Amino acid sequence: MRSGLPMKTGLRGYVRVHLNTRSTSYFLDFRCGRCAVVSSSGQVLGGARGQQIDRQDCVIRMNAAPSVGYEDDVGNRTSLRVVSHTSVPHLLQQQGYFFGREAGTRYVIWGPEKNMRQDGKGKIFNALVMLAKKYPHTNIYTVTKEKVQYCDSIFQNETGKNRMKSGAFLSTGFFTMILALEVCDSILVYGMIDGSYCSNANHSFVPYHYYEPSRLDECRMYRAHEHAKRGGHRFITEKLIYSRWASQGKLQFVYPPWPPQEHQQD
């Protein structure tokens, strides 16, 4: 029989923001059979995969990507969101949507120590505490400093490059993929291009975000970040890492489908 005290079970790298204090309480306790991971990319537009996405056991989204108005392509359900510290202001601006309509969603927030510190000086963590107080039934978790370092080590092991020394920042997609591999038995990915897509001469203009159709071109954004000296995400490099992980059988890139060679080991 379980006691009234919260059991410290679950994934130790993801800690819930306590409802009433600046301390934290317990770990993310989340397991799923088949997961749909939905990218924020414009690649999802026109795919009409919404019903297929909603049929999966769990649906994982990123940052503040909305489903309302895009249900045909991205579905309607949200089980978990992985959110960058830079997207927390969007959650604050649309609280009724994220903590009303999506009240049952688990939110996993990642960010640098300066924004996530818990001594009263971490502005993003402070905002999360405020949200936890205002919406006491909301499940908000932060990625621990140790977990961020673990993700850095994975990037280095896969690429041979030190993430910090190379001037790169891991993307929300990278944290999402690592979490999905930890909590899901199998993963179907929607809206994510393979690592060679942007080098193909015949690739088409696709918006970086499906909900900002007139904004930045995805490949242009990817190339700018890939070659940035400092502060860039290595989106293309990350996709090459995912292709190696896909060869192990747990990851499947459904739409757009990845070419067979992308699923082979180097």
mmCIF file of C-alpha atoms in Angstrom:
data_model
loop_
_atom_site.group_PDB
_atom_site.id
_atom_site.type_symbol
_atom_site.label_atom_id
_atom_site.label_comp_id
_atom_site.label_asym_id
_atom_site.label_seq_id
_atom_site.Cartn_x
_atom_site.Cartn_y
_atom_site.Cartn_z
ATOM 1 C CA MET A 1 0.000 0.000 0.000
ATOM 2 C CA ARG A 2 1.339 3.412 -0.922
ATOM 3 C CA SER A 3 1.886 6.032 1.749
ATOM 4 C CA GLY A 4 0.653 9.611 1.472
ATOM 5 C CA LEU A 5 4.183 10.830 0.768
ATOM 6 C CA PRO A 6 5.273 11.273 -2.850
ATOM 7 C CA MET A 7 7.396 8.350 -3.948
ATOM 8 C CA LYS A 8 10.687 9.314 -5.556
ATOM 9 C CA THR A 9 10.224 7.076 -8.557
ATOM 10 C CA GLY A 10 10.662 7.933 -12.186
ATOM 11 C CA LEU A 11 13.427 9.489 -14.229
ATOM 12 C CA ARG A 12 15.926 11.252 -12.013
ATOM 13 C CA GLY A 13 16.984 13.763 -14.653
ATOM 14 C CA TYR A 14 13.568 15.439 -14.668
ATOM 15 C CA VAL A 15 12.373 17.002 -11.414
ATOM 16 C CA ARG A 16 8.948 18.442 -10.716
ATOM 17 C CA VAL A 17 8.671 22.066 -9.652
ATOM 18 C CA HIS A 18 7.142 22.018 -6.182
ATOM 19 C CA LEU A 19 3.758 23.649 -5.798
ATOM 20 C CA ASN A 20 4.467 25.983 -2.915
ATOM 21 C CA THR A 21 8.194 26.465 -2.461
ATOM 22 C CA ARG A 22 11.346 26.977 -4.483
ATOM 23 C CA SER A 23 12.458 23.441 -3.710
ATOM 24 C CA THR A 24 11.667 20.488 -5.931
ATOM 25 C CA SER A 25 9.795 17.346 -5.034
ATOM 26 C CA TYR A 26 9.834 14.316 -7.300
ATOM 27 C CA PHE A 27 10.856 12.886 -10.601
ATOM 28 C CA LEU A 28 9.040 12.505 -13.904
ATOM 29 C CA ASP A 29 7.123 9.226 -13.756
ATOM 30 C CA PHE A 30 6.102 8.661 -17.350
ATOM 31 C CA ARG A 31 6.154 5.544 -19.477
ATOM 32 C CA CYS A 32 4.501 4.940 -22.806
ATOM 33 C CA GLY A 33 4.185 2.235 -25.412
ATOM 34 C CA ARG A 34 4.139 3.850 -28.831
ATOM 35 C CA CYS A 35 4.820 7.592 -28.958
ATOM 36 C CA ALA A 36 4.293 10.146 -31.677
ATOM 37 C CA VAL A 37 6.967 12.855 -31.609
ATOM 38 C CA VAL A 38 5.680 15.867 -33.526
ATOM 39 C CA SER A 39 8.202 18.375 -34.832
ATOM 40 C CA SER A 40 7.369 22.084 -35.054
ATOM 41 C CA SER A 41 8.627 22.140 -38.642
ATOM 42 C CA GLY A 42 6.524 23.201 -41.608
ATOM 43 C CA GLN A 43 7.212 19.710 -42.975
ATOM 44 C CA VAL A 44 4.060 18.522 -41.175
ATOM 45 C CA LEU A 45 1.816 20.770 -43.278
ATOM 46 C CA GLY A 46 -0.278 18.939 -45.830
ATOM 47 C CA GLY A 47 0.583 15.504 -44.489
ATOM 48 C CA ALA A 48 -2.886 14.899 -43.005
ATOM 49 C CA ARG A 49 -1.342 12.717 -40.287
ATOM 50 C CA GLY A 50 -3.346 14.208 -37.403
ATOM 51 C CA GLN A 51 -5.605 11.207 -36.809
ATOM 52 C CA GLN A 52 -2.651 8.836 -37.030
ATOM 53 C CA ILE A 53 -0.751 10.939 -34.477
ATOM 54 C CA ASP A 54 -3.707 10.977 -32.075
ATOM 55 C CA ARG A 55 -4.045 7.172 -32.285
ATOM 56 C CA GLN A 56 -0.645 6.631 -30.660
ATOM 57 C CA ASP A 57 -0.427 5.958 -26.929
ATOM 58 C CA CYS A 58 1.286 9.284 -26.231
ATOM 59 C CA VAL A 59 1.906 12.466 -28.200
ATOM 60 C CA ILE A 60 5.045 14.518 -27.541
ATOM 61 C CA ARG A 61 5.309 18.081 -28.831
ATOM 62 C CA MET A 62 7.959 20.786 -28.608
ATOM 63 C CA ASN A 63 7.998 24.309 -27.241
ATOM 64 C CA ALA A 64 4.785 26.295 -27.785
ATOM 65 C CA ALA A 65 3.716 24.660 -31.061
ATOM 66 C CA PRO A 66 -0.111 24.806 -31.131
ATOM 67 C CA SER A 67 -2.467 22.081 -32.261
ATOM 68 C CA VAL A 68 -5.595 24.253 -32.586
ATOM 69 C CA GLY A 69 -6.102 25.146 -36.222
ATOM 70 C CA TYR A 70 -3.653 22.475 -37.382
ATOM 71 C CA GLU A 71 -5.431 19.338 -36.164
ATOM 72 C CA ASP A 72 -5.552 17.679 -39.599
ATOM 73 C CA ASP A 73 -1.766 17.700 -39.810
ATOM 74 C CA VAL A 74 -0.529 17.543 -36.192
ATOM 75 C CA GLY A 75 -3.405 16.006 -34.243
ATOM 76 C CA ASN A 76 -5.207 17.250 -31.175
ATOM 77 C CA ARG A 77 -3.727 15.411 -28.181
ATOM 78 C CA THR A 78 -0.667 16.396 -26.159
ATOM 79 C CA SER A 79 0.749 14.105 -23.476
ATOM 80 C CA LEU A 80 4.069 15.852 -22.932
ATOM 81 C CA ARG A 81 5.861 18.973 -24.113
ATOM 82 C CA VAL A 82 9.590 19.554 -24.067
ATOM 83 C CA VAL A 83 10.096 23.310 -23.808
ATOM 84 C CA SER A 84 13.184 25.484 -24.169
ATOM 85 C CA HIS A 85 13.808 28.225 -21.629
ATOM 86 C CA THR A 86 13.430 30.653 -24.537
ATOM 87 C CA SER A 87 9.855 29.442 -25.149
ATOM 88 C CA VAL A 88 8.651 29.787 -21.549
ATOM 89 C CA PRO A 89 7.527 33.398 -22.254
ATOM 90 C CA HIS A 90 5.169 31.948 -24.895
ATOM 91 C CA LEU A 91 3.654 29.675 -22.235
ATOM 92 C CA LEU A 92 3.182 32.701 -19.995
ATOM 93 C CA GLN A 93 1.509 34.675 -22.781
ATOM 94 C CA GLN A 94 -0.946 31.855 -23.559
ATOM 95 C CA GLN A 95 -1.650 30.422 -20.121
ATOM 96 C CA GLY A 96 -5.300 29.730 -20.887
ATOM 97 C CA TYR A 97 -4.303 27.477 -23.759
ATOM 98 C CA PHE A 98 -1.386 25.631 -22.203
ATOM 99 C CA PHE A 99 -2.621 25.294 -18.616
ATOM 100 C CA GLY A 100 -6.342 25.285 -19.351
ATOM 101 C CA ARG A 101 -6.948 23.448 -22.597
ATOM 102 C CA GLU A 102 -3.806 21.318 -22.161
ATOM 103 C CA ALA A 103 -4.061 21.046 -18.373
ATOM 104 C CA GLY A 104 -3.273 17.323 -18.434
ATOM 105 C CA THR A 105 0.003 17.801 -20.305
ATOM 106 C CA ARG A 106 3.370 17.267 -18.636
ATOM 107 C CA TYR A 107 5.825 20.089 -19.300
ATOM 108 C CA VAL A 108 9.568 19.400 -19.291
ATOM 109 C CA ILE A 109 11.622 22.608 -19.349
ATOM 110 C CA TRP A 110 15.323 22.769 -20.185
ATOM 111 C CA GLY A 111 17.724 25.687 -20.029
ATOM 112 C CA PRO A 112 21.144 26.928 -18.908
ATOM 113 C CA GLU A 113 21.957 27.105 -15.223
ATOM 114 C CA LYS A 114 21.805 30.922 -15.145
ATOM 115 C CA ASN A 115 18.104 30.792 -16.048
ATOM 116 C CA MET A 116 17.207 27.624 -14.149
ATOM 117 C CA ARG A 117 19.014 28.200 -10.852
ATOM 118 C CA GLN A 118 16.797 27.773 -7.800
ATOM 119 C CA ASP A 119 18.229 30.403 -5.448
ATOM 120 C CA GLY A 120 15.780 33.101 -6.495
ATOM 121 C CA LYS A 121 18.042 34.404 -9.272
ATOM 122 C CA GLY A 122 16.946 32.064 -12.068
ATOM 123 C CA LYS A 123 14.350 34.076 -13.964
ATOM 124 C CA ILE A 124 12.918 31.138 -15.887
ATOM 125 C CA PHE A 125 12.746 28.887 -12.825
ATOM 126 C CA ASN A 126 11.033 31.718 -10.931
ATOM 127 C CA ALA A 127 8.423 31.928 -13.697
ATOM 128 C CA LEU A 128 7.844 28.169 -13.474
ATOM 129 C CA VAL A 129 7.320 28.418 -9.710
ATOM 130 C CA MET A 130 4.731 31.117 -10.340
ATOM 131 C CA LEU A 131 2.937 28.886 -12.846
ATOM 132 C CA ALA A 132 3.018 25.920 -10.459
ATOM 133 C CA LYS A 133 1.417 28.064 -7.765
ATOM 134 C CA LYS A 134 -1.229 29.482 -10.097
ATOM 135 C CA TYR A 135 -2.058 26.081 -11.616
ATOM 136 C CA PRO A 136 -1.407 23.594 -8.784
ATOM 137 C CA HIS A 137 -2.562 20.576 -10.804
ATOM 138 C CA THR A 138 -0.149 21.279 -13.638
ATOM 139 C CA ASN A 139 2.843 18.964 -13.986
ATOM 140 C CA ILE A 140 5.907 21.119 -14.662
ATOM 141 C CA TYR A 141 9.359 19.529 -14.605
ATOM 142 C CA THR A 142 12.846 20.885 -15.134
ATOM 143 C CA VAL A 143 15.794 19.089 -16.699
ATOM 144 C CA THR A 144 18.510 18.853 -14.053
ATOM 145 C CA LYS A 145 21.983 20.275 -14.574
ATOM 146 C CA GLU A 146 23.346 16.733 -14.460
ATOM 147 C CA LYS A 147 20.942 15.630 -17.189
ATOM 148 C CA VAL A 148 21.964 18.539 -19.415
ATOM 149 C CA GLN A 149 25.591 17.490 -18.930
ATOM 150 C CA TYR A 150 24.621 13.912 -19.798
ATOM 151 C CA CYS A 151 23.049 15.141 -23.052
ATOM 152 C CA ASP A 152 26.245 17.079 -23.773
ATOM 153 C CA SER A 153 28.225 13.874 -23.316
ATOM 154 C CA ILE A 154 25.956 12.021 -25.752
ATOM 155 C CA PHE A 155 26.518 14.745 -28.356
ATOM 156 C CA GLN A 156 30.279 14.493 -27.851
ATOM 157 C CA ASN A 157 30.277 10.693 -28.016
ATOM 158 C CA GLU A 158 28.290 10.775 -31.260
ATOM 159 C CA THR A 159 30.239 13.555 -32.983
ATOM 160 C CA GLY A 160 33.668 13.589 -31.354
ATOM 161 C CA LYS A 161 33.117 17.308 -30.699
ATOM 162 C CA ASN A 162 32.824 19.049 -27.358
ATOM 163 C CA ARG A 163 29.498 20.841 -27.522
ATOM 164 C CA MET A 164 30.598 23.911 -25.556
ATOM 165 C CA LYS A 165 34.005 24.269 -27.222
ATOM 166 C CA SER A 166 32.402 24.049 -30.654
ATOM 167 C CA GLY A 167 30.122 26.971 -29.794
ATOM 168 C CA ALA A 168 26.934 24.942 -30.192
ATOM 169 C CA PHE A 169 23.728 24.702 -28.213
ATOM 170 C CA LEU A 170 21.704 21.503 -28.192
ATOM 171 C CA SER A 171 18.250 21.956 -29.682
ATOM 172 C CA THR A 172 14.903 21.245 -28.054
ATOM 173 C CA GLY A 173 14.593 18.430 -30.575
ATOM 174 C CA PHE A 174 17.721 16.769 -29.185
ATOM 175 C CA PHE A 175 16.412 16.870 -25.609
ATOM 176 C CA THR A 176 13.042 15.631 -26.878
ATOM 177 C CA MET A 177 14.564 12.687 -28.698
ATOM 178 C CA ILE A 178 16.621 11.622 -25.690
ATOM 179 C CA LEU A 179 13.571 11.822 -23.417
ATOM 180 C CA ALA A 180 11.424 9.906 -25.904
ATOM 181 C CA LEU A 181 14.030 7.141 -26.118
ATOM 182 C CA GLU A 182 13.945 6.907 -22.326
ATOM 183 C CA VAL A 183 10.167 6.779 -21.857
ATOM 184 C CA CYS A 184 8.745 5.209 -25.048
ATOM 185 C CA ASP A 185 8.894 1.616 -26.240
ATOM 186 C CA SER A 186 8.732 2.775 -29.863
ATOM 187 C CA ILE A 187 8.692 6.204 -31.499
ATOM 188 C CA LEU A 188 7.070 7.529 -34.657
ATOM 189 C CA VAL A 189 8.482 10.901 -35.722
ATOM 190 C CA TYR A 190 6.504 13.429 -37.745
ATOM 191 C CA GLY A 191 7.824 16.536 -39.498
ATOM 192 C CA MET A 192 11.552 15.941 -39.177
ATOM 193 C CA ILE A 193 13.844 16.001 -42.221
ATOM 194 C CA ASP A 194 16.875 13.774 -42.659
ATOM 195 C CA GLY A 195 20.421 15.092 -42.503
ATOM 196 C CA SER A 196 20.903 15.268 -46.277
ATOM 197 C CA TYR A 197 17.583 16.931 -47.164
ATOM 198 C CA CYS A 198 18.869 20.512 -47.282
ATOM 199 C CA SER A 199 21.789 19.579 -49.538
ATOM 200 C CA ASN A 200 19.429 18.228 -52.214
ATOM 201 C CA ALA A 201 19.090 20.669 -55.089
ATOM 202 C CA ASN A 202 15.347 20.094 -55.474
ATOM 203 C CA HIS A 203 14.254 20.693 -51.882
ATOM 204 C CA SER A 204 11.318 23.071 -51.588
ATOM 205 C CA PHE A 205 10.741 26.142 -49.408
ATOM 206 C CA VAL A 206 9.297 24.994 -46.089
ATOM 207 C CA PRO A 207 8.669 27.277 -43.105
ATOM 208 C CA TYR A 208 10.846 26.673 -40.060
ATOM 209 C CA HIS A 209 7.680 26.522 -37.903
ATOM 210 C CA TYR A 210 4.360 25.224 -39.248
ATOM 211 C CA TYR A 211 2.466 27.877 -37.278
ATOM 212 C CA GLU A 212 4.540 30.738 -38.748
ATOM 213 C CA PRO A 213 4.049 30.020 -42.461
ATOM 214 C CA SER A 214 5.416 33.290 -43.829
ATOM 215 C CA ARG A 215 8.528 33.366 -41.704
ATOM 216 C CA LEU A 216 11.947 31.731 -42.037
ATOM 217 C CA ASP A 217 12.844 28.984 -44.494
ATOM 218 C CA GLU A 218 13.776 25.790 -42.657
ATOM 219 C CA CYS A 219 16.898 24.874 -44.659
ATOM 220 C CA ARG A 220 18.193 28.425 -44.624
ATOM 221 C CA MET A 221 17.805 28.436 -40.842
ATOM 222 C CA TYR A 222 19.491 25.033 -40.532
ATOM 223 C CA ARG A 223 22.501 26.066 -42.596
ATOM 224 C CA ALA A 224 22.942 29.324 -40.690
ATOM 225 C CA HIS A 225 22.919 27.473 -37.365
ATOM 226 C CA GLU A 226 25.130 24.621 -38.551
ATOM 227 C CA HIS A 227 27.948 27.014 -39.456
ATOM 228 C CA ALA A 228 27.512 29.610 -36.698
ATOM 229 C CA LYS A 229 30.719 30.151 -34.717
ATOM 230 C CA ARG A 230 28.853 30.595 -31.444
ATOM 231 C CA GLY A 231 25.318 30.089 -30.216
ATOM 232 C CA GLY A 232 24.078 27.914 -33.065
ATOM 233 C CA HIS A 233 22.099 24.702 -32.971
ATOM 234 C CA ARG A 234 23.660 21.897 -34.997
ATOM 235 C CA PHE A 235 20.363 20.788 -36.512
ATOM 236 C CA ILE A 236 21.910 18.919 -39.449
ATOM 237 C CA THR A 237 24.476 17.163 -37.259
ATOM 238 C CA GLU A 238 21.701 16.161 -34.853
ATOM 239 C CA LYS A 239 19.690 14.630 -37.704
ATOM 240 C CA LEU A 240 22.701 12.508 -38.678
ATOM 241 C CA ILE A 241 22.853 11.289 -35.078
ATOM 242 C CA TYR A 242 19.151 10.378 -35.186
ATOM 243 C CA SER A 243 19.726 8.341 -38.348
ATOM 244 C CA ARG A 244 22.209 6.174 -36.439
ATOM 245 C CA TRP A 245 19.774 5.777 -33.567
ATOM 246 C CA ALA A 246 17.008 4.839 -36.027
ATOM 247 C CA SER A 247 19.110 1.925 -37.258
ATOM 248 C CA GLN A 248 18.620 0.332 -33.829
ATOM 249 C CA GLY A 249 14.921 -0.132 -34.570
ATOM 250 C CA LYS A 250 13.149 1.994 -31.957
ATOM 251 C CA LEU A 251 12.847 5.185 -34.032
ATOM 252 C CA GLN A 252 10.830 5.471 -37.234
ATOM 253 C CA PHE A 253 10.597 8.656 -39.297
ATOM 254 C CA VAL A 254 7.097 8.434 -40.708
ATOM 255 C CA TYR A 255 6.451 11.758 -42.436
ATOM 256 C CA PRO A 256 8.381 12.804 -44.351
ATOM 257 C CA PRO A 257 9.805 9.288 -44.680
ATOM 258 C CA TRP A 258 13.580 9.077 -44.513
ATOM 259 C CA PRO A 259 15.459 7.351 -47.342
ATOM 260 C CA PRO A 260 16.647 3.815 -46.491
ATOM 261 C CA GLN A 261 20.332 4.775 -46.427
ATOM 262 C CA GLU A 262 19.587 7.245 -43.639
ATOM 263 C CA HIS A 263 18.722 4.334 -41.376
ATOM 264 C CA GLN A 264 21.985 2.506 -41.902
ATOM 265 C CA GLN A 265 24.956 2.536 -39.587
ATOM 266 C CA ASP A 266 27.968 4.563 -40.700
#
